[in-house]
Coordinates of C-alpha atoms in Angstrom, one line a residue:
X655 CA 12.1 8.2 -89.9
X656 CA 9.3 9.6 -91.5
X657 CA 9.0 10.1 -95.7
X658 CA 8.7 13.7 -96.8
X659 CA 5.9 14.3 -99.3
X660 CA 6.0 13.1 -102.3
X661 CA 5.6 15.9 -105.1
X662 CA 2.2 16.3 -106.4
X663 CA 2.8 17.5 -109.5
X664 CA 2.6 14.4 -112.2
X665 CA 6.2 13.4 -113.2
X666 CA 8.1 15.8 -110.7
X667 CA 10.0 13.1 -108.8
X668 CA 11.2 13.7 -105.2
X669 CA 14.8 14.5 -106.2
X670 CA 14.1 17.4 -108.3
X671 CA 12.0 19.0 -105.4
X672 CA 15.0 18.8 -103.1
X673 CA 17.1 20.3 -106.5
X674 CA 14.8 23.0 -106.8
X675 CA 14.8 23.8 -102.2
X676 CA 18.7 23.7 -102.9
X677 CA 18.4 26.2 -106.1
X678 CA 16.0 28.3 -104.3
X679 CA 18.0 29.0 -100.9
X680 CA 21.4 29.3 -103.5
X681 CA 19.6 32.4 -104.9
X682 CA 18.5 33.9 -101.5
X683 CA 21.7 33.6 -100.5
X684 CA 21.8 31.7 -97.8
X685 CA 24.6 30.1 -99.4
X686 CA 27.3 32.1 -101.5
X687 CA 30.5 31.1 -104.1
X688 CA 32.9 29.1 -102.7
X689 CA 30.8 27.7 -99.4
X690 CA 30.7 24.3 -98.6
X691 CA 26.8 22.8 -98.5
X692 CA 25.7 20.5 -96.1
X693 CA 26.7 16.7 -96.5
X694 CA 24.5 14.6 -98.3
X695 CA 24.0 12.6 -94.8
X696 CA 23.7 16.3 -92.8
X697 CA 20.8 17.0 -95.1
X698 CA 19.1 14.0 -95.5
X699 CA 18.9 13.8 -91.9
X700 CA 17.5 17.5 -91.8
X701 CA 15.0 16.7 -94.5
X702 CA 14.0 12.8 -93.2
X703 CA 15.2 11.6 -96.6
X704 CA 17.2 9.0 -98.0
X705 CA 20.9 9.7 -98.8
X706 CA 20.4 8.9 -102.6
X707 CA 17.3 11.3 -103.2
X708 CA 19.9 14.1 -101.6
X709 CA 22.8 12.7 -103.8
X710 CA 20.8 12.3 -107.5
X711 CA 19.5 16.5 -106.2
X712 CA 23.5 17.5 -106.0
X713 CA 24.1 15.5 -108.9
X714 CA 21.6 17.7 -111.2
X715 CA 23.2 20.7 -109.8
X716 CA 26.7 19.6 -110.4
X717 CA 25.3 18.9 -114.2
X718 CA 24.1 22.1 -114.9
X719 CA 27.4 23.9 -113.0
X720 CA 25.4 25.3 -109.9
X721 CA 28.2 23.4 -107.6
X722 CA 31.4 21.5 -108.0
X723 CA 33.0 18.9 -106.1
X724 CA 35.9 19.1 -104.0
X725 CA 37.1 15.4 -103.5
X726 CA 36.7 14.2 -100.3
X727 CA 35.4 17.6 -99.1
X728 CA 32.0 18.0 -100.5
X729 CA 29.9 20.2 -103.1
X730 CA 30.6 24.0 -102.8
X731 CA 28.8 26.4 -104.7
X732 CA 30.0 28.0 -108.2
X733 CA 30.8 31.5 -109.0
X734 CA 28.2 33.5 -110.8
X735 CA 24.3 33.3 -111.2
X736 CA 22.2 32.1 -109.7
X737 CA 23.4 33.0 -106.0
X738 CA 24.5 36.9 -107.3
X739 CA 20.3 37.5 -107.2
X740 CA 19.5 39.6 -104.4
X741 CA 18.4 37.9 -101.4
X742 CA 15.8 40.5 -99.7
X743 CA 12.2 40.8 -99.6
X744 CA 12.6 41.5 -103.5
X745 CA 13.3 38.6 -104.6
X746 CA 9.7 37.5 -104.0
X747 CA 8.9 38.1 -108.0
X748 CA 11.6 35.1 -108.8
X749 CA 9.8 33.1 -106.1
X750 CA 6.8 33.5 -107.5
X751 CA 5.4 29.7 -106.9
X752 CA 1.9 27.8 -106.4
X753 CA 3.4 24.4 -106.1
X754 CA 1.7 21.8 -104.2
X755 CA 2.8 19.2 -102.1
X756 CA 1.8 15.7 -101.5
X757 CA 2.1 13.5 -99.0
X758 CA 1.5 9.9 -98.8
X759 CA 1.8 7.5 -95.9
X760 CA 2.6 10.3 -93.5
X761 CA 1.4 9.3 -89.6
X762 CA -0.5 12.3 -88.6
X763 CA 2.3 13.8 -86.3
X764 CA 4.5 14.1 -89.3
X765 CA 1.6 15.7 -91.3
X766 CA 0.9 18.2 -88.8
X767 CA 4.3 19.5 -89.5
X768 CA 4.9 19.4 -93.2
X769 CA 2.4 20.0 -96.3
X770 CA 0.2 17.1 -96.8
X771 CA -0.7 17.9 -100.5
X772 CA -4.2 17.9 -100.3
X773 CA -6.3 20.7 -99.4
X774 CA -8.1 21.2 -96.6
X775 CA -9.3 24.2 -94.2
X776 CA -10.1 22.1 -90.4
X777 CA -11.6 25.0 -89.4
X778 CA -13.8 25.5 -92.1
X779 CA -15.4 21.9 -92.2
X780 CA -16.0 23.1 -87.9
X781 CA -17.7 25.4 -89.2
X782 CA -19.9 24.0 -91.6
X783 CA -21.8 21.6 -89.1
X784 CA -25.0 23.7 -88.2
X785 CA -25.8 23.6 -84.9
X786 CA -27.6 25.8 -82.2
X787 CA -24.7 26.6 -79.9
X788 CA -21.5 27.9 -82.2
X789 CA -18.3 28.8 -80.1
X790 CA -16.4 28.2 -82.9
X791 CA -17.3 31.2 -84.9
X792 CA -15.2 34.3 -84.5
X793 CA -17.6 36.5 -85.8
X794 CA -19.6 39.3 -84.2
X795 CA -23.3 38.9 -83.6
X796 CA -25.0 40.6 -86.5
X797 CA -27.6 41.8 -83.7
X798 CA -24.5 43.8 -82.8
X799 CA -23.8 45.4 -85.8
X800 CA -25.0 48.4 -87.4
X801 CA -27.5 47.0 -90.0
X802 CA -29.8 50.1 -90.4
X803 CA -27.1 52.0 -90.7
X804 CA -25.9 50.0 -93.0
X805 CA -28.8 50.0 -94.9
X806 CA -29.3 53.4 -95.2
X807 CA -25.5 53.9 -96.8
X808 CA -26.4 51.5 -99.7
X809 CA -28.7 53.4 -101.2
X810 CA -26.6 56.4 -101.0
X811 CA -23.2 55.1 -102.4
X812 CA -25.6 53.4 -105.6
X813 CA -27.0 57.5 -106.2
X814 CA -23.6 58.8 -105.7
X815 CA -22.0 55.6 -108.1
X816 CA -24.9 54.8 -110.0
X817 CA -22.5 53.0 -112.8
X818 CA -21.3 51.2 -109.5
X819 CA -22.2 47.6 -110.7
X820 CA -21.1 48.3 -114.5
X821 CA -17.1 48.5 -113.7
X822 CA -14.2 46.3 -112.1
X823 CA -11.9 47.8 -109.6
X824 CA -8.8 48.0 -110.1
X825 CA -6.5 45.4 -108.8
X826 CA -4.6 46.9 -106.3
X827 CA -8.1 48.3 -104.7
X828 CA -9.8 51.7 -105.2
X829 CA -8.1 54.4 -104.6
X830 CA -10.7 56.4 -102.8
X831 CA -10.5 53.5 -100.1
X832 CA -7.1 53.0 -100.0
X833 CA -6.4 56.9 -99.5
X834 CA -8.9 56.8 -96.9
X835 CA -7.4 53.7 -94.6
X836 CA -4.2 55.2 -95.5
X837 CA -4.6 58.3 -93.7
X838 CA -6.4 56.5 -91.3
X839 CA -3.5 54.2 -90.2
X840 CA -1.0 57.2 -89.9
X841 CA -3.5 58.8 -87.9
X842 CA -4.1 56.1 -85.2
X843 CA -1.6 54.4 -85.8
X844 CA 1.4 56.3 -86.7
X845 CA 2.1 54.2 -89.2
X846 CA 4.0 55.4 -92.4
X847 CA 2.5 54.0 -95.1
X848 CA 1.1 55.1 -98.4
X849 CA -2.2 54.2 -100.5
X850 CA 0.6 53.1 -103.1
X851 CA 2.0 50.5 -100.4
X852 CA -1.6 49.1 -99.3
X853 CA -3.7 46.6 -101.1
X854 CA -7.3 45.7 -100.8
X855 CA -8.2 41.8 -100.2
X856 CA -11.2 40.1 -100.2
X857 CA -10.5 39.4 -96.6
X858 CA -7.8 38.6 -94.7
X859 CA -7.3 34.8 -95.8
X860 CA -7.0 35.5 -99.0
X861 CA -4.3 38.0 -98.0
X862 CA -2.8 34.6 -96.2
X863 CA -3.1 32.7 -99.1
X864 CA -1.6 35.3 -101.6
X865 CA 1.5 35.7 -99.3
X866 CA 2.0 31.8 -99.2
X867 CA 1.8 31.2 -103.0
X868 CA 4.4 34.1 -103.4
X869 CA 6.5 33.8 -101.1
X870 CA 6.3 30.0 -100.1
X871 CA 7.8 27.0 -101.9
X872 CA 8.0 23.2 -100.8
X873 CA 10.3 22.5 -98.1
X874 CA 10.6 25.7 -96.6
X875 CA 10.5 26.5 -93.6
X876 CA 8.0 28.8 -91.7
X877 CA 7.9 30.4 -88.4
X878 CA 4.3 30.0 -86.3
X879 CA 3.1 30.6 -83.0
X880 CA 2.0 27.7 -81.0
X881 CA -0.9 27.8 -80.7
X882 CA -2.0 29.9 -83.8
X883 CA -4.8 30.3 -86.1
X884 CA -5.5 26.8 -87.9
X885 CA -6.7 28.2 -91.1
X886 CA -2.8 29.9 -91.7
X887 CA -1.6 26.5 -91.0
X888 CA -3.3 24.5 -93.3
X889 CA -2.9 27.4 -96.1
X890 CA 1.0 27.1 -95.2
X891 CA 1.0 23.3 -95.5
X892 CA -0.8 23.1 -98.8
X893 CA 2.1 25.1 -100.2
X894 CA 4.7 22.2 -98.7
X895 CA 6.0 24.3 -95.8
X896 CA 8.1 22.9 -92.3
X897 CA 6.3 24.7 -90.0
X898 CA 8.5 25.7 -86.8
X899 CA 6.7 26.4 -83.8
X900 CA 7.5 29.3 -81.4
X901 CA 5.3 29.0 -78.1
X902 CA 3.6 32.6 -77.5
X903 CA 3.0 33.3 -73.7
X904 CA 2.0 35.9 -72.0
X905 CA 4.6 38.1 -72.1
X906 CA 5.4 37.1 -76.4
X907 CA 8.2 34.9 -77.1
X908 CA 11.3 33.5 -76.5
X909 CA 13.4 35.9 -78.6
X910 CA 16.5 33.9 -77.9
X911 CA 14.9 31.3 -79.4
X912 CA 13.7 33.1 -82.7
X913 CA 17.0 33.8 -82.9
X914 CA 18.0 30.8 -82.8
X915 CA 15.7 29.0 -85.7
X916 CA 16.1 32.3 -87.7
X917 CA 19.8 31.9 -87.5
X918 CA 20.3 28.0 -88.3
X919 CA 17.2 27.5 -90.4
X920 CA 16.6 30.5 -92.3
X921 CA 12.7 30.6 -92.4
X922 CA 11.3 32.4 -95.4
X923 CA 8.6 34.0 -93.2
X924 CA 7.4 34.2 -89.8
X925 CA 3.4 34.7 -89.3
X926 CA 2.2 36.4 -86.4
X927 CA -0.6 37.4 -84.4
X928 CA 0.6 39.4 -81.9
X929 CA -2.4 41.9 -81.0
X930 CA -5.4 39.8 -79.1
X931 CA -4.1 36.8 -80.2
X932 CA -5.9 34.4 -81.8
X933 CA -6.7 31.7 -79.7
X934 CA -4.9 32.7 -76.7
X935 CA -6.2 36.8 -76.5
X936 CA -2.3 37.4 -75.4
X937 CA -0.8 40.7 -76.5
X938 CA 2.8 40.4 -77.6
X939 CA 4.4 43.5 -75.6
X940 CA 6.0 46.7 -77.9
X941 CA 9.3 45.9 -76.7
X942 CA 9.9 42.3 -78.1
X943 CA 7.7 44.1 -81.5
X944 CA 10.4 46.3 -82.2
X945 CA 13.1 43.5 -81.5
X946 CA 11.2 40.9 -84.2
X947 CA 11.7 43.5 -86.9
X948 CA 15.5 43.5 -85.5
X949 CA 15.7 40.1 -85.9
X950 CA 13.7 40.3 -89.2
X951 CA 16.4 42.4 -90.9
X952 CA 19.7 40.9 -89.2
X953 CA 18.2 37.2 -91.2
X954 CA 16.1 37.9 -94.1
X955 CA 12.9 36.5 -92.5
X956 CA 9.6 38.2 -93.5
X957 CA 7.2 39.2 -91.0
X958 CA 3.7 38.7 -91.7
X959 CA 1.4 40.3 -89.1
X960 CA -2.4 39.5 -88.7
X961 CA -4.2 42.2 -86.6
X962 CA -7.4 41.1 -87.3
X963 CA -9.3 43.0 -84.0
X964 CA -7.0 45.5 -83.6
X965 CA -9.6 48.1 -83.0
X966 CA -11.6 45.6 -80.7
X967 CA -9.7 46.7 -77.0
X968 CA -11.7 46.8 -73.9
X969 CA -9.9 48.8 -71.8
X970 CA -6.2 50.3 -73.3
X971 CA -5.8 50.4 -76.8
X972 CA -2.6 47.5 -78.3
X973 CA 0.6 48.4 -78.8
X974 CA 1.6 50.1 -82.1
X975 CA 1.2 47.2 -84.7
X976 CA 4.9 45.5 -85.6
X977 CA 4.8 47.1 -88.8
X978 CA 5.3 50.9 -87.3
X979 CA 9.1 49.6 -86.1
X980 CA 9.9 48.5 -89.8
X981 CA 11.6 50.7 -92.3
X982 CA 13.7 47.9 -94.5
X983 CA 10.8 46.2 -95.8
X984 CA 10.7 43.1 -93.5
X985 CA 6.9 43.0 -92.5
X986 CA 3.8 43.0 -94.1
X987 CA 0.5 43.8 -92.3
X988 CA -2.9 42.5 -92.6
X989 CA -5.4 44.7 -91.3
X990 CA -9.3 44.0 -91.3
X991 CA -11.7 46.8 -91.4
X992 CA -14.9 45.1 -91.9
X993 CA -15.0 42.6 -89.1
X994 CA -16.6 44.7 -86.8
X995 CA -18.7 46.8 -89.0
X996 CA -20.0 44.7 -92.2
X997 CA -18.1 40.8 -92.1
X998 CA -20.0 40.1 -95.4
X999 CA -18.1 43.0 -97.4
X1000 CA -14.5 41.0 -96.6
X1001 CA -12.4 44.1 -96.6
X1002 CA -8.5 43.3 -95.3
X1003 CA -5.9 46.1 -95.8
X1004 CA -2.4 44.8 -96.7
X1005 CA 0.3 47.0 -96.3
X1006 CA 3.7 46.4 -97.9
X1007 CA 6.6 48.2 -99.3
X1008 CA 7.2 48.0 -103.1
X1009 CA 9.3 45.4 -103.6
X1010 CA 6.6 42.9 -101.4
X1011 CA 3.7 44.8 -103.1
X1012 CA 4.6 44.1 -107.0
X1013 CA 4.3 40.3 -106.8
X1014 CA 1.2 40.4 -104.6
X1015 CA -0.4 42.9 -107.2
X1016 CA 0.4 40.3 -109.6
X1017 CA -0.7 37.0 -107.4
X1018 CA -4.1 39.1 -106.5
X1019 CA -4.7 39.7 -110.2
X1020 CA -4.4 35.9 -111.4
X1021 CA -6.4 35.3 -107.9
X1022 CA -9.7 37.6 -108.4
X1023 CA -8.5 40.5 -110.8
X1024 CA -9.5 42.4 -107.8
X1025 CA -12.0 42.6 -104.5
X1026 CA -15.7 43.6 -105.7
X1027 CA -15.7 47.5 -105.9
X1028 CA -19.6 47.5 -104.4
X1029 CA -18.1 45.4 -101.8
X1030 CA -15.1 48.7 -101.3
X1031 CA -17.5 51.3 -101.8
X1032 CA -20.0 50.6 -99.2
X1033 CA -17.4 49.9 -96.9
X1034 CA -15.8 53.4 -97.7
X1035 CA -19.0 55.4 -97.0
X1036 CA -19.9 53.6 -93.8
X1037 CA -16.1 53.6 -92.6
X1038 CA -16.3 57.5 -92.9
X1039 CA -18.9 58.0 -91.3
X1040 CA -19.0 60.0 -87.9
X1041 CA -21.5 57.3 -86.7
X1042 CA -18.5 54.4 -87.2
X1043 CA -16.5 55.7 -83.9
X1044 CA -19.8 55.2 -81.5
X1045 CA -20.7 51.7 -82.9
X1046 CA -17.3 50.9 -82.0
X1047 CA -17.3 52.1 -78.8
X1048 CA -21.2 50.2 -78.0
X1049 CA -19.5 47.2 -79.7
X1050 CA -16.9 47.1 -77.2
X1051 CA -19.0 47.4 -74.2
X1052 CA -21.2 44.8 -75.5
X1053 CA -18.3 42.7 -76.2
X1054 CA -16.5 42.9 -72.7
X1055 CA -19.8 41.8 -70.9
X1056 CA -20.2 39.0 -73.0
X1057 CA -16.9 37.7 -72.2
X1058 CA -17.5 38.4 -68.7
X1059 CA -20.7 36.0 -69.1
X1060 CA -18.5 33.3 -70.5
X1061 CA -15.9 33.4 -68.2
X1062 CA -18.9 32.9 -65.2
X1063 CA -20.5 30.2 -66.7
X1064 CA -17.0 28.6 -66.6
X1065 CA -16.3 29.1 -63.8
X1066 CA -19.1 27.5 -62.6
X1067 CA -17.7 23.9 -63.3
X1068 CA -14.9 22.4 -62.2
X1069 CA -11.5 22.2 -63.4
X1070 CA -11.7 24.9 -66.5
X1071 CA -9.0 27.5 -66.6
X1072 CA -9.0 30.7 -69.3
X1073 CA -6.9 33.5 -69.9
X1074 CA -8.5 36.8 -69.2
X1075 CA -8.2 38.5 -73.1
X1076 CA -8.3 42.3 -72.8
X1077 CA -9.7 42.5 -76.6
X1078 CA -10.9 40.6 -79.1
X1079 CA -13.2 37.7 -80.0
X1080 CA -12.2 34.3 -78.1
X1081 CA -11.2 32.2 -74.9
X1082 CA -8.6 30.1 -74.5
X1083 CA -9.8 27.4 -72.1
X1084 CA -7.9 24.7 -70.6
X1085 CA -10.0 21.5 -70.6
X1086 CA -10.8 19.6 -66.9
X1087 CA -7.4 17.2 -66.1
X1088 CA -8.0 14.1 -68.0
X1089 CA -10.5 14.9 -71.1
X1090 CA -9.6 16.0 -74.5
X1091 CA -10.8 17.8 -77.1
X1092 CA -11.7 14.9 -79.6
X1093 CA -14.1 13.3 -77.1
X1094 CA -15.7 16.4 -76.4
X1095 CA -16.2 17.9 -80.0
X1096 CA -17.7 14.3 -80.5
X1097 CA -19.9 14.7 -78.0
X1098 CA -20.8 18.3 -78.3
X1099 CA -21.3 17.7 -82.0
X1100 CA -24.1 15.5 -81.4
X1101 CA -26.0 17.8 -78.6
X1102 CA -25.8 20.6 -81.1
X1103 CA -22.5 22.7 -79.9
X1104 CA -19.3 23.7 -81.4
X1105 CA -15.9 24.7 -80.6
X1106 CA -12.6 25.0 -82.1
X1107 CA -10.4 22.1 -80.7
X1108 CA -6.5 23.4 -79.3
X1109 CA -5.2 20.5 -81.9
X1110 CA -6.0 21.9 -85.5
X1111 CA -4.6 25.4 -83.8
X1112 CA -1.5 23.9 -82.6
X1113 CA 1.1 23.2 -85.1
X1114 CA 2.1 19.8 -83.7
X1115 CA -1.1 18.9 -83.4
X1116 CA -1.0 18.0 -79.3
X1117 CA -2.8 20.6 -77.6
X1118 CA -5.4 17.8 -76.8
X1119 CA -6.2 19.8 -73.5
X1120 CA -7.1 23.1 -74.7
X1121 CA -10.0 24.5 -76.8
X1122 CA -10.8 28.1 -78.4
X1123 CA -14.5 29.5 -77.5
X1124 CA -15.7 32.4 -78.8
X1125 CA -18.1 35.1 -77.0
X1126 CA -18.6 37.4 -79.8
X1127 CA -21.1 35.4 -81.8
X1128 CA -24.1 34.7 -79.9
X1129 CA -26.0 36.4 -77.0
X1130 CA -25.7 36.6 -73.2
X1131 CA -28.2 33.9 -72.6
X1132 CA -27.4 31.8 -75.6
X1133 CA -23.9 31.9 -74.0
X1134 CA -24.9 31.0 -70.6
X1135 CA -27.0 27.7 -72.1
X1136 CA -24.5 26.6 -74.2
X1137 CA -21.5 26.8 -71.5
X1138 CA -23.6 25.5 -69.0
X1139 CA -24.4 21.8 -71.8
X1140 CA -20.4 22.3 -72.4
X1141 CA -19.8 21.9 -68.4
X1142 CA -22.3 19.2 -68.1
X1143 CA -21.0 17.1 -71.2
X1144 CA -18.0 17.4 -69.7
X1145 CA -18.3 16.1 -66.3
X1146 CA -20.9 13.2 -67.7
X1147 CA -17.7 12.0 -70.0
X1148 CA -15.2 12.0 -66.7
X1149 CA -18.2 9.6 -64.7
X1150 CA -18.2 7.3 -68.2
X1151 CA -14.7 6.1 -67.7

């Protein structure tokens, strides 16, 4: 049995952390006056704890009249507060939380599935090794984006804001901008949204983070794809979260099988990536979109959806986002602008109804007080610009034959396998039978390359076979040299065993 993580904060013992996951879920109401809680042997074994932390955690609530005791039965819970509190997506300004979690003596399996306390961003310390050939940056090629263009906007937003640098925005995010995307998201999108019900982020993991610290407390669980983007799980495991993997195919997910953990576990949250997925480049279907927010509402579980490159399509554009099905307040969508226009400005749209928005208004204020307003404002002018639709459409073509390119020079070796994305930034390769991604990030690492390995994306940590490349960061040719040294490291590590 592995040990759960020991509390980080100095003096909380493990006990009171269990107390506190009971208290929590009590007030959701996931349990309601006069129902019977698990035993103190069902939850220990749910929790991989021992039977007297669970008991000393139903004792405190017994003390201060949250349960009684039916002998020979069990705890039930008491009548009144806490568990009259509303249970929807509402009740995010009582769980208003940036609790850590620790972990000590975890084997790594263990760790991969629960909050290890200490912070730490996998993908960022990738990303950090400077080499000559980077697949592991999802980024697009500066060369590719507009720069004179760029250029040529700064100096008209500082004459038409010359006070520009003198003022704060506000800390939802300027209106200007957020009546802009607005009417830009009901436009191509369809969705119905308001500037009142979009916030502005420096970027779309600080949206990820801001959702975790409200929304997230120690112990609970969370729904993620398998494989998914490793920087959400890291952000999700600092906060103390289970993480529950759903496998995402081809054709989404097995919705009997969301049902299923939604049903029995009650996740708080459920983080997707269903447009161009990130690693895989799958495309979650609209049917099984409009069934998540189904499934969202019949169990209380919020919907976080990243669409990162939802404007980056080669052929067809995605299916309407998961967010234009919802109309109870069950999803909240991330939504970056500046990816494919200006990555340095960090502009992510989040789009919420009220009751989401007011604790996130109040977790962005403590966070930054608000994004930069130069950052907002030169992202407004060059986002309204006439010139932003035929970038996009260049981008694209350049995009598609750079993934072509990749896909050759893979296919010149033997044994790689990858998914054919039809947007976005990244491959999802299957490795040659018999080598894994640790040899050959060592390897790579020394001759100058990088990747993302399939292990720090998956959430069990044992997609040892698989790694993310990405075409979108350097040019044809660098792209042909730098698969073509992958290839060859590869085979030379099959002849060394």
């Amino acid at each position: 049995m592995n040990p759960m993580p020991k509390p980080a904060e100095p003096g909380k013992v493990l006990y009171t952390q269990v107390y506190d996951y009971l208290l929590d879920r009590i007030r959701r109401g996931d349990w309601k006056a006069h129902d019977k809680l698990p035993s103190v042997r069902a939850l220990a074994g749910e929790l991989q704890l021992h039977r007297l932390t669970v008991f000393r955690a139903y004792g405190l609530l017994k003390e201060h009249g949250i349960v009684y005791v039916k002998e020979k039965s069990g705890y039930y819970v008491s009548e009144g507060k806490p568990h009259d509190e509303p249970a929807g997506p509402e009740e995010a300004r009582t769980a208003f939380s940036i609790l850590p979690a620790a972990g000590a003596g975890e084997n790594a399996r263990a760790a991969t599935r629960r909050g290890s306390g200490r912070l730490q961003n996998a993908l960022s310390e990738i990303h950090r090794i400077p080499v000559l050939y980077s697949f592991s940056q999802a980024l697009i090629d500066p060369n590719l984006l507009p720069n004179l263009f760029l250029s040529d906007h700064v100096k008209q937003v500082f004459d038409r804001y010359p006070k520009l640098l003198g003022t704060y925005s506000s800390v939802q995010g300027d209106e200007e901008l957020r009546e802009l995307l607005c009417a830009d998201l009901q436009r191509k999108d369809k969705l119905q949204v308001s500037s009142d019900e979009l916030l502005i982020t420096t970027g779309g993991q600080q949206a990820i983070d801001l959702l975790a610290g409200v929304f997230l407390r120690p112990m609970d669980y969370v729904l993620v794809e398998r494989p998914t983007y490793s920087s959400a799980l890291d952000c999700f495991r600092q906060r103390g979260a289970r993480l529950m993997p759903v496998e995402i195919r081809k054709d989404g997910y097995d919705l009997d099988l969301v049902e299923a953990y939604m049903k029995r576990h009650k996740p708080r949250m459920f983080y997707t990536n269903p447009t161009f997925h990130n690693p895989t480049g799958y495309t979650v279907p609209a049917t099984q979109r409009k069934q998540l927010v189904e499934l969202a509402e019949r169990y209380g579980c919020l919907i976080v959806e990243d669409d990162t490159v939802h404007d980056v399509y080669f052929d067809e554009p995605p299916p309407p986002p998961i967010y234009s099905y919802d109309t109870e307040g069950w999803v909240v969508y991330l939504r970056s602008f500046s990816k494919y226009l200006a990555p340095g400005l960090r502009i992510c749209a989040v789009a919420a109804r009220s009751a989401v928005m007011a604790p996130l208004l109040t977790a962005k204020s403590l966070a930054d007080n608000g994004t930069p307003l130069v950052n907002q404002k030169l992202f407004q002018h060059c986002f309204e610009s006439v010139r932003l639709q035929l970038h996009l459409e260049k981008l694209r073509t350049a995009l598609q034959i750079r993934r072509d390119v990749m896909e050759r020079a893979l296919a010149a070796g033997t044994g790689w396998q990858c998914y054919r994305p039809q947007g976005g930034l990244n491959l999802w390769v299957r490795l040659p039978d018999g080598l894994h991604d640790d040899r050959l990030m060592t390897e790579s690492v020394r001759r100058g390359l990088t990747f993302v390995p399939g292990t720090i994306c998956d959430p069990l940590g044992e997609m040892n076979g698989w790694i993310r490349l990405s075409y979108s960061f350097m040019n044809e040719a660098r792209i042909r040299e730098g698969v073509h040294l992958l290839v060859r490291l590869a085979e030379e590590l099959a002849h060394s065993e």
